[in-house]
PDB file of C-alpha atoms in Angstrom:
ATOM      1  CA  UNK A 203      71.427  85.177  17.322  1.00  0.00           C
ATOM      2  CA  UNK A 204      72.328  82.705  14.358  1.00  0.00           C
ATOM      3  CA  UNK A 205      71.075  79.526  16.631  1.00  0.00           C
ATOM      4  CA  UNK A 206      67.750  81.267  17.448  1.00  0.00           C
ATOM      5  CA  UNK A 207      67.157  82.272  13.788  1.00  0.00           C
ATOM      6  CA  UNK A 208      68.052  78.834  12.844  1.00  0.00           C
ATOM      7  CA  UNK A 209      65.693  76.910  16.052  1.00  0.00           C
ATOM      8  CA  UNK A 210      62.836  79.694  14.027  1.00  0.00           C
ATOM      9  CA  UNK A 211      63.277  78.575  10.675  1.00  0.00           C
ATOM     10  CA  UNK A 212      63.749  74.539  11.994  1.00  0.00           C
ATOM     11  CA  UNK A 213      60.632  74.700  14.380  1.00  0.00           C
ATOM     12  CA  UNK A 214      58.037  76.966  11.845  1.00  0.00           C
ATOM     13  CA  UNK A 215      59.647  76.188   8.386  1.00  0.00           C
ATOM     14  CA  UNK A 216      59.869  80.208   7.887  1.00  0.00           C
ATOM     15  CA  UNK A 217      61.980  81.303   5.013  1.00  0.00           C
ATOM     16  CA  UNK A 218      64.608  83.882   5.349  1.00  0.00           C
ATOM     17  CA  UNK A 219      62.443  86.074   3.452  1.00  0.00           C
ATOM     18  CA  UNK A 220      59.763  85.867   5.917  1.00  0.00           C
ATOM     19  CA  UNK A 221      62.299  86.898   8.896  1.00  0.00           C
ATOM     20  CA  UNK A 222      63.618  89.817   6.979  1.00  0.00           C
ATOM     21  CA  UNK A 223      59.826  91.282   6.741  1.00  0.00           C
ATOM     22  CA  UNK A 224      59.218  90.717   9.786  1.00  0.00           C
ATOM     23  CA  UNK A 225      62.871  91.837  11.442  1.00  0.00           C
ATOM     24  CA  UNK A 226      62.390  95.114   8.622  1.00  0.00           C
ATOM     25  CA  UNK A 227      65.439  94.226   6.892  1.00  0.00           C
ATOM     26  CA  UNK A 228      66.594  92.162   3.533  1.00  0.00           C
ATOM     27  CA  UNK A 229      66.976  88.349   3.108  1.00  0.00           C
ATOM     28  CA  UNK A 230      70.895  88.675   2.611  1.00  0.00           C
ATOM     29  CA  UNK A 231      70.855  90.246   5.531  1.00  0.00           C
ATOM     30  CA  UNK A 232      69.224  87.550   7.415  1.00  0.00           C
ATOM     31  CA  UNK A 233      71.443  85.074   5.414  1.00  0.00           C
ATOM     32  CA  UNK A 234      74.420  86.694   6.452  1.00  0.00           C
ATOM     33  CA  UNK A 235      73.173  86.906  10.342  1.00  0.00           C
ATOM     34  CA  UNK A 236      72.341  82.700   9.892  1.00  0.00           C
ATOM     35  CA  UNK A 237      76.050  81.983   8.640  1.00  0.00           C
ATOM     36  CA  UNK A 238      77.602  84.458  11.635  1.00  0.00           C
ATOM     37  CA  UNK A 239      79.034  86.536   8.905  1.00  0.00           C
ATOM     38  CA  UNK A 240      77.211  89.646  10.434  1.00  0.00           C
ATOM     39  CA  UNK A 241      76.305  90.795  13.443  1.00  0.00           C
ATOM     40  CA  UNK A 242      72.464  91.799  14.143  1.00  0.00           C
ATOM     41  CA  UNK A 243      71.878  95.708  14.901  1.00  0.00           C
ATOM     42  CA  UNK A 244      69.428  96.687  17.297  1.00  0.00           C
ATOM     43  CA  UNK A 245      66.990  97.727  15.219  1.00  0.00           C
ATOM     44  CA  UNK A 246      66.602  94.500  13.959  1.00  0.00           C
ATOM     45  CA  UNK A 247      66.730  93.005  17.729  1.00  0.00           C
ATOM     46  CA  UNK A 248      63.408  95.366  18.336  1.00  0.00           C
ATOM     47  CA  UNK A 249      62.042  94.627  14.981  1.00  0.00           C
ATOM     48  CA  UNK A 250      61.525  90.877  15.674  1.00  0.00           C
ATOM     49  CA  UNK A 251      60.590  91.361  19.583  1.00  0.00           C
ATOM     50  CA  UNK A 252      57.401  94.005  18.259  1.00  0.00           C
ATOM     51  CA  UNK A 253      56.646  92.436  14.641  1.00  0.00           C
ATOM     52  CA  UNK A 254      56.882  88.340  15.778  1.00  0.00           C
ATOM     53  CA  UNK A 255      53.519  86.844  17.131  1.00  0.00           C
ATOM     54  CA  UNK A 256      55.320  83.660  18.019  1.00  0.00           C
ATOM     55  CA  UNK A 257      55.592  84.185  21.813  1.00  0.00           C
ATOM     56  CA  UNK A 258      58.998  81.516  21.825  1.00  0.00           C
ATOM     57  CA  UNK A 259      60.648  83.210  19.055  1.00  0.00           C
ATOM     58  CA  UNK A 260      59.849  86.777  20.760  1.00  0.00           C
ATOM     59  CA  UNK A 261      61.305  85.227  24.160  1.00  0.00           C
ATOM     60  CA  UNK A 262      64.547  83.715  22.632  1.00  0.00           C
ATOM     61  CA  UNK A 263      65.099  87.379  21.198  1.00  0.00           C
ATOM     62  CA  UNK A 264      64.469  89.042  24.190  1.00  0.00           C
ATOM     63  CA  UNK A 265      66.838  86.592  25.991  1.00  0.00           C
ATOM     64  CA  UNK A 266      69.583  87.363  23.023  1.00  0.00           C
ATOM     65  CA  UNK A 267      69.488  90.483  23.095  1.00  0.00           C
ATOM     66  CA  UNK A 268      70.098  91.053  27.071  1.00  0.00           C
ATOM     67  CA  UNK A 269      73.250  88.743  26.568  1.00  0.00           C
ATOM     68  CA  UNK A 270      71.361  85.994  27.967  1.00  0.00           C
ATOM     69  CA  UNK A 271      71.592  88.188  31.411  1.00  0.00           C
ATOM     70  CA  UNK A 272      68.055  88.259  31.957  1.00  0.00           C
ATOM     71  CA  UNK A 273      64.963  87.250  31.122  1.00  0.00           C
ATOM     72  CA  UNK A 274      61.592  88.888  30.020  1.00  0.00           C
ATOM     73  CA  UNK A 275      60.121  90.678  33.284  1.00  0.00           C
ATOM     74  CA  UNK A 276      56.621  90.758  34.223  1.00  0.00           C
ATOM     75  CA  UNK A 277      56.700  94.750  33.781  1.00  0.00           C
ATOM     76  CA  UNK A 278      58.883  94.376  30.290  1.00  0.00           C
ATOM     77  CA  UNK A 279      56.552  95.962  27.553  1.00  0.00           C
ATOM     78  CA  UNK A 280      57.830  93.855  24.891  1.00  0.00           C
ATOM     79  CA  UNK A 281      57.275  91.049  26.452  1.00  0.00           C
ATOM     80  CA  UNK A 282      54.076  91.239  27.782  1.00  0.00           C
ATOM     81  CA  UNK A 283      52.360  93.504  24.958  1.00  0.00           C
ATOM     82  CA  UNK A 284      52.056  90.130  22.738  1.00  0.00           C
ATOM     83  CA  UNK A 285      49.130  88.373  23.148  1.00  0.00           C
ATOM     84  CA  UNK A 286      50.466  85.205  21.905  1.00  0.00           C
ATOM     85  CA  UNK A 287      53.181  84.925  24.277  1.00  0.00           C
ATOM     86  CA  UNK A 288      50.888  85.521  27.214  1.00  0.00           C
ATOM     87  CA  UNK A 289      48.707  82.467  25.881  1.00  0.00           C
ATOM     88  CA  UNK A 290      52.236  80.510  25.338  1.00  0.00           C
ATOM     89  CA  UNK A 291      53.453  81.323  28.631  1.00  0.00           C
ATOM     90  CA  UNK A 292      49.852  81.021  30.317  1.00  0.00           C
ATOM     91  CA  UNK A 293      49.635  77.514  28.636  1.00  0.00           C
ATOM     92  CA  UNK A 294      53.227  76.452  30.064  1.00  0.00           C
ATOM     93  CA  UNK A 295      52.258  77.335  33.686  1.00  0.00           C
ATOM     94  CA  UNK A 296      49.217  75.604  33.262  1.00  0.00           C
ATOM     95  CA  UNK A 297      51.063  72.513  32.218  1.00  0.00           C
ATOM     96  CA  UNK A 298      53.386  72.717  35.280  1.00  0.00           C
ATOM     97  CA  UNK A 299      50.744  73.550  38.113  1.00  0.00           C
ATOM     98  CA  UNK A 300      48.738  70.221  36.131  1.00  0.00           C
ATOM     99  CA  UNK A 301      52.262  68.496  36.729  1.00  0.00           C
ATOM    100  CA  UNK A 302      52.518  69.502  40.054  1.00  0.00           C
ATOM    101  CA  UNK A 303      48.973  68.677  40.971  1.00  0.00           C
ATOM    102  CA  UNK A 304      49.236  65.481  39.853  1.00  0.00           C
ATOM    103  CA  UNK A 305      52.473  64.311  41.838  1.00  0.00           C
ATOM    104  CA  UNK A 306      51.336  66.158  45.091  1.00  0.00           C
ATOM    105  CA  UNK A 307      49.702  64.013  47.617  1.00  0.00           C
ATOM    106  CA  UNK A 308      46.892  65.516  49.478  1.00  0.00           C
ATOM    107  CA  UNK A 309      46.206  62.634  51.431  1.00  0.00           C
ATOM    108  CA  UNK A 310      47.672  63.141  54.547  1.00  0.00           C
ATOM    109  CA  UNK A 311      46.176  65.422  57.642  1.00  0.00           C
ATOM    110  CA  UNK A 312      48.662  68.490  57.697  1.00  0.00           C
ATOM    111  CA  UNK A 313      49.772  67.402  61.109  1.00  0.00           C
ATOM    112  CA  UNK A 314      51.284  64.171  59.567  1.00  0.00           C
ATOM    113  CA  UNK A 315      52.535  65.640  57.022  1.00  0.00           C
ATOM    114  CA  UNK A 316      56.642  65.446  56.824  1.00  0.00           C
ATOM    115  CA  UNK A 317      58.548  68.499  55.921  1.00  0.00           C
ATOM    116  CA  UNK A 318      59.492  67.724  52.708  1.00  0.00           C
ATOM    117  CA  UNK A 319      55.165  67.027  51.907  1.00  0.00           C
ATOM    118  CA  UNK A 320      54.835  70.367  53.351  1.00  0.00           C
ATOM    119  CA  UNK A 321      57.007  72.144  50.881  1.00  0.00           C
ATOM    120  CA  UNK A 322      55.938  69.765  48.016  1.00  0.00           C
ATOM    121  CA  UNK A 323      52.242  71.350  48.450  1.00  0.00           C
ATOM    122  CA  UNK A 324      53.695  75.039  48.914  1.00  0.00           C
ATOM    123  CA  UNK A 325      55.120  74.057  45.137  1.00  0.00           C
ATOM    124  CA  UNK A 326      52.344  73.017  43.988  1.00  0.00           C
ATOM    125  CA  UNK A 327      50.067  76.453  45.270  1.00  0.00           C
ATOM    126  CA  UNK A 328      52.904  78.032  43.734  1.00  0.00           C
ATOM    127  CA  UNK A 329      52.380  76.890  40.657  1.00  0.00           C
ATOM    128  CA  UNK A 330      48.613  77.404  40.919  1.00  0.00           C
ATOM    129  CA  UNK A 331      49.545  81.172  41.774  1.00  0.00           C
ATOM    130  CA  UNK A 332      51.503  81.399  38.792  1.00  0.00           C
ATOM    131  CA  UNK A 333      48.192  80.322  36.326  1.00  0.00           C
ATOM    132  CA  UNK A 334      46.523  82.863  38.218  1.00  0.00           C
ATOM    133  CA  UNK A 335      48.936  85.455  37.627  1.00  0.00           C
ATOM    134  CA  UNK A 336      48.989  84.466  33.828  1.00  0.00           C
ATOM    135  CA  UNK A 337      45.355  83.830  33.418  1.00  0.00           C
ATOM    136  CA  UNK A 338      44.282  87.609  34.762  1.00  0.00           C
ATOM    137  CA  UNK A 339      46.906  88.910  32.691  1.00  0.00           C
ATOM    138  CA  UNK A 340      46.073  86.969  29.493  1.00  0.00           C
ATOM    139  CA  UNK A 341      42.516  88.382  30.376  1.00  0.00           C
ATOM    140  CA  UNK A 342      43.647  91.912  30.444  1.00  0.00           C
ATOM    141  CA  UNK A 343      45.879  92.251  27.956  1.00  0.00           C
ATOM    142  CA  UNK A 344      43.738  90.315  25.154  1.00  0.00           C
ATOM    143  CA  UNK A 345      41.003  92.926  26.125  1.00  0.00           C
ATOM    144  CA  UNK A 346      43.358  96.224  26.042  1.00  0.00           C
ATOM    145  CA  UNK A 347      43.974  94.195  22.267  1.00  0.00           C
ATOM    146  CA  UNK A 348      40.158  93.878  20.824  1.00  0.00           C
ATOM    147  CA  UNK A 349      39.004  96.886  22.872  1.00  0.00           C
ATOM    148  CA  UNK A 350      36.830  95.249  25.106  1.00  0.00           C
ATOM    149  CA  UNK A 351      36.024  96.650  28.971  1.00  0.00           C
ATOM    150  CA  UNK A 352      36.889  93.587  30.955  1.00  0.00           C
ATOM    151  CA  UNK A 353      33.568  94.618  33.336  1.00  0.00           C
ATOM    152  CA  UNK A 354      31.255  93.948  30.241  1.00  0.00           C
ATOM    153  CA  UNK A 355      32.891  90.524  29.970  1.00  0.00           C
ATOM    154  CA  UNK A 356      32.038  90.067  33.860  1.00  0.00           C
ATOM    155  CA  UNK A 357      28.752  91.087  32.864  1.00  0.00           C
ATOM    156  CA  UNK A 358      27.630  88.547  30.262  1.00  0.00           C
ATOM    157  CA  UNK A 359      29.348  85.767  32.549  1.00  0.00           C
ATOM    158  CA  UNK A 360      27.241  86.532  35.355  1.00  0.00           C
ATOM    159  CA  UNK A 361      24.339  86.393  33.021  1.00  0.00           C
ATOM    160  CA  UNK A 362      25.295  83.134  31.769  1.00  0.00           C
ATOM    161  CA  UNK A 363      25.933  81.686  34.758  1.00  0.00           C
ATOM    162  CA  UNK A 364      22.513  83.123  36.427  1.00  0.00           C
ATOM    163  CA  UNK A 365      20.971  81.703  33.409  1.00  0.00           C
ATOM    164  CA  UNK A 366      22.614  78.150  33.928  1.00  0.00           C
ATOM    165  CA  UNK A 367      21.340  78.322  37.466  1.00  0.00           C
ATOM    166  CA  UNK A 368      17.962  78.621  36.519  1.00  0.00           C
ATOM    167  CA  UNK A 369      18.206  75.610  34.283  1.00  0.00           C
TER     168      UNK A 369
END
């Protein structure tokens, strides 16, 4: 845990102070955890995954805590109960399917296409899939956070798109 407290306090300038609040325990404490002179309980483990809002530090937690033996799950709580680790993740996937987009060539009738084209564009709908996936559940689990029924949202964007089509 010392080399993800350390990437936290590198990549947001956080003090040590700040972690303790936030991991519910005391700055010598944290001090002591940074060094390696003491191992992190638990508690504090579950403190920082719940308490963080930075989806990367929440993720490299996660990841510590399982031993590095898995990886946050779609159905993990934890994981997916932070809204800013949805947008994180949402905004990586994004970034890959753009990636993939742009070094997939479409060009070709699929009955030219070699294998290796084939599978290149069955990446890149994979990708596409996976902003899906991450968009609808951004969508779903920023309204469960403001309390807002996802059907009124449908609502006002038919109504602004009816209203655009009238224009």
């Amino acid at each position: 845990m010392t080399h993800v407290i350390n990437k936290q306090i590198e990549r947001t300038g956080m003090t040590q102070q700040s972690l303790a609040d936030i991991g519910l325990t005391t700055k010598s404490n944290v001090s002591m955890m940074v060094k390696g002179d003491r191992n992190i309980s638990s508690d504090t483990y579950r403190a920082f995954a719940t308490n963080s809002n930075d989806g990367v530090f929440i993720t490299d937690t996660l990841n510590e805590f399982s031993d590095g033996f898995s990886i946050p799950a779609h159905n993990d709580e934890v994981y997916y109960d932070h809204p800013g680790l949805i947008k994180n993740q949402l905004i990586k996937e994004m970034k890959e399917a753009i990636y993939a987009l742009e070094n997939c060539s479409f060009l070709k009738r699929p009955e030219y296409m070699s294998r290796e084209e084939k599978e290149e564009i069955i990446r890149t709908m994979t990708e596409c899939e996976d902003v899906l996936f991450q968009g609808q559940l951004f969508l779903n689990m920023t309204c469960k956070h403001i309390k807002k029924n996802q059907r009124d949202l449908a609502k006002a964007h038919e109504q602004k798109l009816k209203m655009e089509r009238r224009i």
